[in-house]
PDB file of C-alpha atoms in Angstrom:
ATOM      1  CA  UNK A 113      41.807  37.247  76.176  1.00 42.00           C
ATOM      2  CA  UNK A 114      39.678  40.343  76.815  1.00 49.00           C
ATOM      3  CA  UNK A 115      37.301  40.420  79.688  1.00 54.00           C
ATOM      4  CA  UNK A 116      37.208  44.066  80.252  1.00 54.00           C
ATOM      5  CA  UNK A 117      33.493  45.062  78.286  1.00 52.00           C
ATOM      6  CA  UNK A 118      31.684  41.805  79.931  1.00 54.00           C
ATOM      7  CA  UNK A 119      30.817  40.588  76.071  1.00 52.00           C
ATOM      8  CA  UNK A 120      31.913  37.223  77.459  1.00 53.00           C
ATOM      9  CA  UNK A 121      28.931  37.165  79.960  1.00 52.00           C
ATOM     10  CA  UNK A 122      26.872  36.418  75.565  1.00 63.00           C
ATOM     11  CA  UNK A 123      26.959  32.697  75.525  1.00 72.00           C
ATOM     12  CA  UNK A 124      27.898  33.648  71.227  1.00 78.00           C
ATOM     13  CA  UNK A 125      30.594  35.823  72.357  1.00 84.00           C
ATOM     14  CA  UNK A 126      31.921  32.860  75.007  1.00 84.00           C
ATOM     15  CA  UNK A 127      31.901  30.612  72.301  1.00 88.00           C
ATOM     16  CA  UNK A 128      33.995  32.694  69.599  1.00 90.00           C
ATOM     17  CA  UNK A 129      36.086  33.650  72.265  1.00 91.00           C
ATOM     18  CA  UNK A 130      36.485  29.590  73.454  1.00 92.00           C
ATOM     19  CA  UNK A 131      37.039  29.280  70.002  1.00 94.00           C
ATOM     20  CA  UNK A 132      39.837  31.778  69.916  1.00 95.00           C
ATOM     21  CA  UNK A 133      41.427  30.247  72.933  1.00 95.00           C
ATOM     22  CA  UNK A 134      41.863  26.610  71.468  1.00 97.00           C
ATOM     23  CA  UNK A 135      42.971  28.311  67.723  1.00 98.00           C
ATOM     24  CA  UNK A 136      45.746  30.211  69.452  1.00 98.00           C
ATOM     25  CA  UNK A 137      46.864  26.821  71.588  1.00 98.00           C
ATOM     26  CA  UNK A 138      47.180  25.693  67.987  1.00 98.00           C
ATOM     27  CA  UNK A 139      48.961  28.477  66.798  1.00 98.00           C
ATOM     28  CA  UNK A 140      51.943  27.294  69.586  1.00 98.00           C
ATOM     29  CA  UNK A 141      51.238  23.669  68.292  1.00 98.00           C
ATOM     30  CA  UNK A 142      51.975  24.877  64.724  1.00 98.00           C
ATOM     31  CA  UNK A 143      55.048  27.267  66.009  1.00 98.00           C
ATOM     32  CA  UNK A 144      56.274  23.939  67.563  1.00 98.00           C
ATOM     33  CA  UNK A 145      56.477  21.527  64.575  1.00 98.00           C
ATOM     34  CA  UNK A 146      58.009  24.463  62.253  1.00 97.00           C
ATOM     35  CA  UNK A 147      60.316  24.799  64.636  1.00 98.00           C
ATOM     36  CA  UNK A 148      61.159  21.479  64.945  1.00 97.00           C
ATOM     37  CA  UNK A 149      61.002  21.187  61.090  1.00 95.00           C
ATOM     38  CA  UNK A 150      57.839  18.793  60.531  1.00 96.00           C
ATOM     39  CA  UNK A 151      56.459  19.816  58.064  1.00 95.00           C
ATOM     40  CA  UNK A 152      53.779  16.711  58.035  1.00 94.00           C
ATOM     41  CA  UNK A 153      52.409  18.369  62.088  1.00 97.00           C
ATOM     42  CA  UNK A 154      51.648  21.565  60.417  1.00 97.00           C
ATOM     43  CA  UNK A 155      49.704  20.552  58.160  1.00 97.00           C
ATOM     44  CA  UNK A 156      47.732  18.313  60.923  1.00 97.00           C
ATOM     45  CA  UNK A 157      47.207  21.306  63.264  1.00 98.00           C
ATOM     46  CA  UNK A 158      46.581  24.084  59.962  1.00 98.00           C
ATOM     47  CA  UNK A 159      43.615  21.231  59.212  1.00 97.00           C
ATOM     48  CA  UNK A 160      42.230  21.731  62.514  1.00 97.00           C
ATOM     49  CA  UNK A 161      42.615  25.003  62.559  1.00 98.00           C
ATOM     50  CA  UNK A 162      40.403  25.455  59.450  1.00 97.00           C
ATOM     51  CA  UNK A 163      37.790  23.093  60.705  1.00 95.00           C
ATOM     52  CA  UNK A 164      37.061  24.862  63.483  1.00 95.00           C
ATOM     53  CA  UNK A 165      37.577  28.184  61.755  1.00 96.00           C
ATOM     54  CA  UNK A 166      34.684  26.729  59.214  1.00 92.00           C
ATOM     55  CA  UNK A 167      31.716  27.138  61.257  1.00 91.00           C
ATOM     56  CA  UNK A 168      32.948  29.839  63.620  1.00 92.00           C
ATOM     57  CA  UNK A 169      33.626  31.837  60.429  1.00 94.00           C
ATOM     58  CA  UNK A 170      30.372  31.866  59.394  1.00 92.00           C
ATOM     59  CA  UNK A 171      28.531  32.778  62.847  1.00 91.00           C
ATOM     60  CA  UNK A 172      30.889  35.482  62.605  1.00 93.00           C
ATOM     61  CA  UNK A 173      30.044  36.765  59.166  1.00 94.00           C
ATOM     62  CA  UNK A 174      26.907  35.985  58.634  1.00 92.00           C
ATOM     63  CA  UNK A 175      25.855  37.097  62.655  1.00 90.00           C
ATOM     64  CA  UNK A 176      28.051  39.490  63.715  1.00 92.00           C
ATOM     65  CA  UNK A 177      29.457  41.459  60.584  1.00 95.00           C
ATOM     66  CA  UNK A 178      26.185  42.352  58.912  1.00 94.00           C
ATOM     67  CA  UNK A 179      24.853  43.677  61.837  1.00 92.00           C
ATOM     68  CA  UNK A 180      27.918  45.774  62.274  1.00 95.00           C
ATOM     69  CA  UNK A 181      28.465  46.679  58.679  1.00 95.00           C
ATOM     70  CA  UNK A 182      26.696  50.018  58.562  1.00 93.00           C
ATOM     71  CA  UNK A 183      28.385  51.441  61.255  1.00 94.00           C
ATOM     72  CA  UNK A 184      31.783  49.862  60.806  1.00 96.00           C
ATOM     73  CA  UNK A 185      31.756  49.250  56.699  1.00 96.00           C
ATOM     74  CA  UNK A 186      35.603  49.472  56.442  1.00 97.00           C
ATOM     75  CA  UNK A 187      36.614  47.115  59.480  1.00 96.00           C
ATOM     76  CA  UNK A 188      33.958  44.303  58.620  1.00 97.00           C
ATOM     77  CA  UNK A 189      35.400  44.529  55.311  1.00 97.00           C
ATOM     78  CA  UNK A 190      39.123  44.018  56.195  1.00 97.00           C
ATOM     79  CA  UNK A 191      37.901  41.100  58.564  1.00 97.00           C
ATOM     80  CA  UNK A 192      35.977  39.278  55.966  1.00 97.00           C
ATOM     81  CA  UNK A 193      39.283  40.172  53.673  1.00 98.00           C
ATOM     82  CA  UNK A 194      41.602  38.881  56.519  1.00 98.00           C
ATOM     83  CA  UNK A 195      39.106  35.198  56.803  1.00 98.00           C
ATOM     84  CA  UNK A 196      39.740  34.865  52.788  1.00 97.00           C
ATOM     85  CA  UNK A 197      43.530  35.005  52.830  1.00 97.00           C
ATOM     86  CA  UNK A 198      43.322  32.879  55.677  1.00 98.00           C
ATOM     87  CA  UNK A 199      41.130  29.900  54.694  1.00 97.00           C
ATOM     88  CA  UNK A 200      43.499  30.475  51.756  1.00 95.00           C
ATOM     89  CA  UNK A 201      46.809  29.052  53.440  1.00 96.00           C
ATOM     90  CA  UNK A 202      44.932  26.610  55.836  1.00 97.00           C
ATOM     91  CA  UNK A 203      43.135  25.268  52.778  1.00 95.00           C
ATOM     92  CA  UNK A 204      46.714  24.552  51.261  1.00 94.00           C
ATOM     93  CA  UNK A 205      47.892  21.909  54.200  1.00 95.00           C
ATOM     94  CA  UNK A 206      46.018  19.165  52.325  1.00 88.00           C
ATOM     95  CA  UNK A 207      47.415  19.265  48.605  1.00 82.00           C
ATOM     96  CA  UNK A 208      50.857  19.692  46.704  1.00 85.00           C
ATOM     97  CA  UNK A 209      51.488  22.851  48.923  1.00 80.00           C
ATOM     98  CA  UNK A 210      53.186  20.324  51.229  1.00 80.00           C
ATOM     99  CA  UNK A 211      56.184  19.562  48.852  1.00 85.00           C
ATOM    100  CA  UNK A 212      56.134  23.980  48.141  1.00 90.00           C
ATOM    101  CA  UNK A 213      59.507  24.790  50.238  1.00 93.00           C
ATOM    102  CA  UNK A 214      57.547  28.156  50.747  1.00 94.00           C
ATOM    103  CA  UNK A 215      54.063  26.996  52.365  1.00 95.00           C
ATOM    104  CA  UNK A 216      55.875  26.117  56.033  1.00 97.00           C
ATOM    105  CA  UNK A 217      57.016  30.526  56.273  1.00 97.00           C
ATOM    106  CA  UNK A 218      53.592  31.004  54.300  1.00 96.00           C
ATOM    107  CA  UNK A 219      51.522  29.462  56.686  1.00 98.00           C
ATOM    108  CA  UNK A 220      53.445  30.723  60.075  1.00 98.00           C
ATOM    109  CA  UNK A 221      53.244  34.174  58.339  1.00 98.00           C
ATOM    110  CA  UNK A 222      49.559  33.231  58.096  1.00 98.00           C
ATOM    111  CA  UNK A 223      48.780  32.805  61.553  1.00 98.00           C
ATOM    112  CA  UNK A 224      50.809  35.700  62.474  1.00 98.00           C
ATOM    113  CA  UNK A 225      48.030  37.432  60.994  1.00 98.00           C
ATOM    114  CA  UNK A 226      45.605  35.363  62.283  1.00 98.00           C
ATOM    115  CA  UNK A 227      46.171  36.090  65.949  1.00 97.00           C
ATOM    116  CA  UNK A 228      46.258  39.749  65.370  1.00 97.00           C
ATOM    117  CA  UNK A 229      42.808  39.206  64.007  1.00 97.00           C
ATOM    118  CA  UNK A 230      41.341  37.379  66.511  1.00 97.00           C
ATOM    119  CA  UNK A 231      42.806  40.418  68.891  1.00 95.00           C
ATOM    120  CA  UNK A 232      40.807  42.624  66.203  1.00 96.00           C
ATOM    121  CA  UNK A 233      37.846  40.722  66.606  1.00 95.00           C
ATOM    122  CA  UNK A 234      38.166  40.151  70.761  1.00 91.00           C
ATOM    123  CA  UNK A 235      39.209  43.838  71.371  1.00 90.00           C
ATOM    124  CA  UNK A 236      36.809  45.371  68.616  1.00 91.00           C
ATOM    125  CA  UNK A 237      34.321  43.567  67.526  1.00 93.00           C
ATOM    126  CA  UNK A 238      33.104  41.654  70.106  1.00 90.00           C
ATOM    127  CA  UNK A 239      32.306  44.865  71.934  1.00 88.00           C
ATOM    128  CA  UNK A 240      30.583  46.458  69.205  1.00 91.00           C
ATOM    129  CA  UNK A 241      28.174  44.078  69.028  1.00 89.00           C
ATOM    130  CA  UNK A 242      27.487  44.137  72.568  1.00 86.00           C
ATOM    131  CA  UNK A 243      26.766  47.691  72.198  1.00 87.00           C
ATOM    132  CA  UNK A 244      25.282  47.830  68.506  1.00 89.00           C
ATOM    133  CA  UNK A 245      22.925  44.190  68.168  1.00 89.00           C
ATOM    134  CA  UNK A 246      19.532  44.619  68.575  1.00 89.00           C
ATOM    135  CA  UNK A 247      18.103  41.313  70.748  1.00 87.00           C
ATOM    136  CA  UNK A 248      16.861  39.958  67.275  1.00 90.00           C
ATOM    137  CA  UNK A 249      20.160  40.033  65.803  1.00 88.00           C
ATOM    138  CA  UNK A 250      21.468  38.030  68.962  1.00 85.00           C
ATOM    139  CA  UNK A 251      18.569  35.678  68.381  1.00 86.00           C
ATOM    140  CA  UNK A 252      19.980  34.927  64.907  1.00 87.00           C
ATOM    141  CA  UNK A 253      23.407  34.715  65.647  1.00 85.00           C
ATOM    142  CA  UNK A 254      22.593  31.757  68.189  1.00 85.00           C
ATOM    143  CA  UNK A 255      20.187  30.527  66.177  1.00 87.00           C
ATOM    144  CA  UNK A 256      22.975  30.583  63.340  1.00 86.00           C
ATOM    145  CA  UNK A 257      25.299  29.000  65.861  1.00 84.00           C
ATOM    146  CA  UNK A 258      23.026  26.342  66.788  1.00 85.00           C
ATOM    147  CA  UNK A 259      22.534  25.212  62.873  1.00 86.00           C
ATOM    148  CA  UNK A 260      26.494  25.157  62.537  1.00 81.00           C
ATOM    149  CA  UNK A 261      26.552  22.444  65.158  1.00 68.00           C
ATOM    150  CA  UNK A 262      29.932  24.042  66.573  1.00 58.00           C
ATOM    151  CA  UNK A 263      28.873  24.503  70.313  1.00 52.00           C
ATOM    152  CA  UNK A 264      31.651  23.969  72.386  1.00 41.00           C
ATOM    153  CA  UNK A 265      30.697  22.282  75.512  1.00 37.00           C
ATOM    154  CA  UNK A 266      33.889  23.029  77.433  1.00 35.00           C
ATOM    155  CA  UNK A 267      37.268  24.074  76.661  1.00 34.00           C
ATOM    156  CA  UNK A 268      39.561  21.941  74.543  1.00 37.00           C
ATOM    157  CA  UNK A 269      42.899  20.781  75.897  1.00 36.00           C
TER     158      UNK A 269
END
């Protein structure tokens, strides 16, 4: 991912960015089963997807966005709009979704979107609020990330 603005040098923005990472190895996990036609994997991987999408969700908009809402109204508002329809999908791998013939191109369509988010987020965002947070608002969105208890320690395989 992006390492052009040196956002990544934030420990929050190296975590979301970690985050990223392992979500889009699970994208090609999720690619893989459909492909293969199991049905049963997808729904695995779309679980841990959204569980790590949870807390990293909320550092994001409830750090990041607010602090960028003023300046960028329309954008944080598409993101936050972009999260909904994704939890959305993700949320459907553990209920009667499974036996929907439609929920496998659903949620592939899904994360289609999602990785042009997290581009979104990596190539816009992140940048933004190296530029635009005050120290304060980096003080919150650590101490946000610390109450989450979603600190990754090192990279996921």
């Amino acid at each position: 991912m992006c390492e052009y603005c040196g956002c990544q040098a934030l420990e929050a923005i190296d975590e979301l960015t970690r985050e990223h990472d392992r979500v889009v190895t699970l994208i090609s996990h999720v690619r893989d089963a459909h492909a293969g036609g199991n049905v049963a994997r997808m729904a695995e991987v779309a679980r841990e997807i959204a569980a790590l999408l949870g807390p990293h969700t909320q550092v994001e908009e409830q750090g990041l966005f607010p602090a960028l809402a003023a300046d960028f109204p329309e954008q944080m508002a598409e993101l936050r709009s972009e999260h909904r329809r994704v939890d959305a999908v993700l949320a459907e791998a553990d209920g009667p979704f499974l036996a929907d013939p439609t929920w496998p191109r659903r949620l592939i369509e899904t994360l289609d979107l999602l990785r042009q988010h997290i581009l979104k987020e990596q190539d816009g965002v992140f940048p933004a609020a190296l530029a635009y947070l005050t120290t304060e608002q980096w003080e919150a969105a650590e101490a946000l990330r610390a109450r989450t208890g979603t600190r990754m320690s090192s990279p996921s395989p």
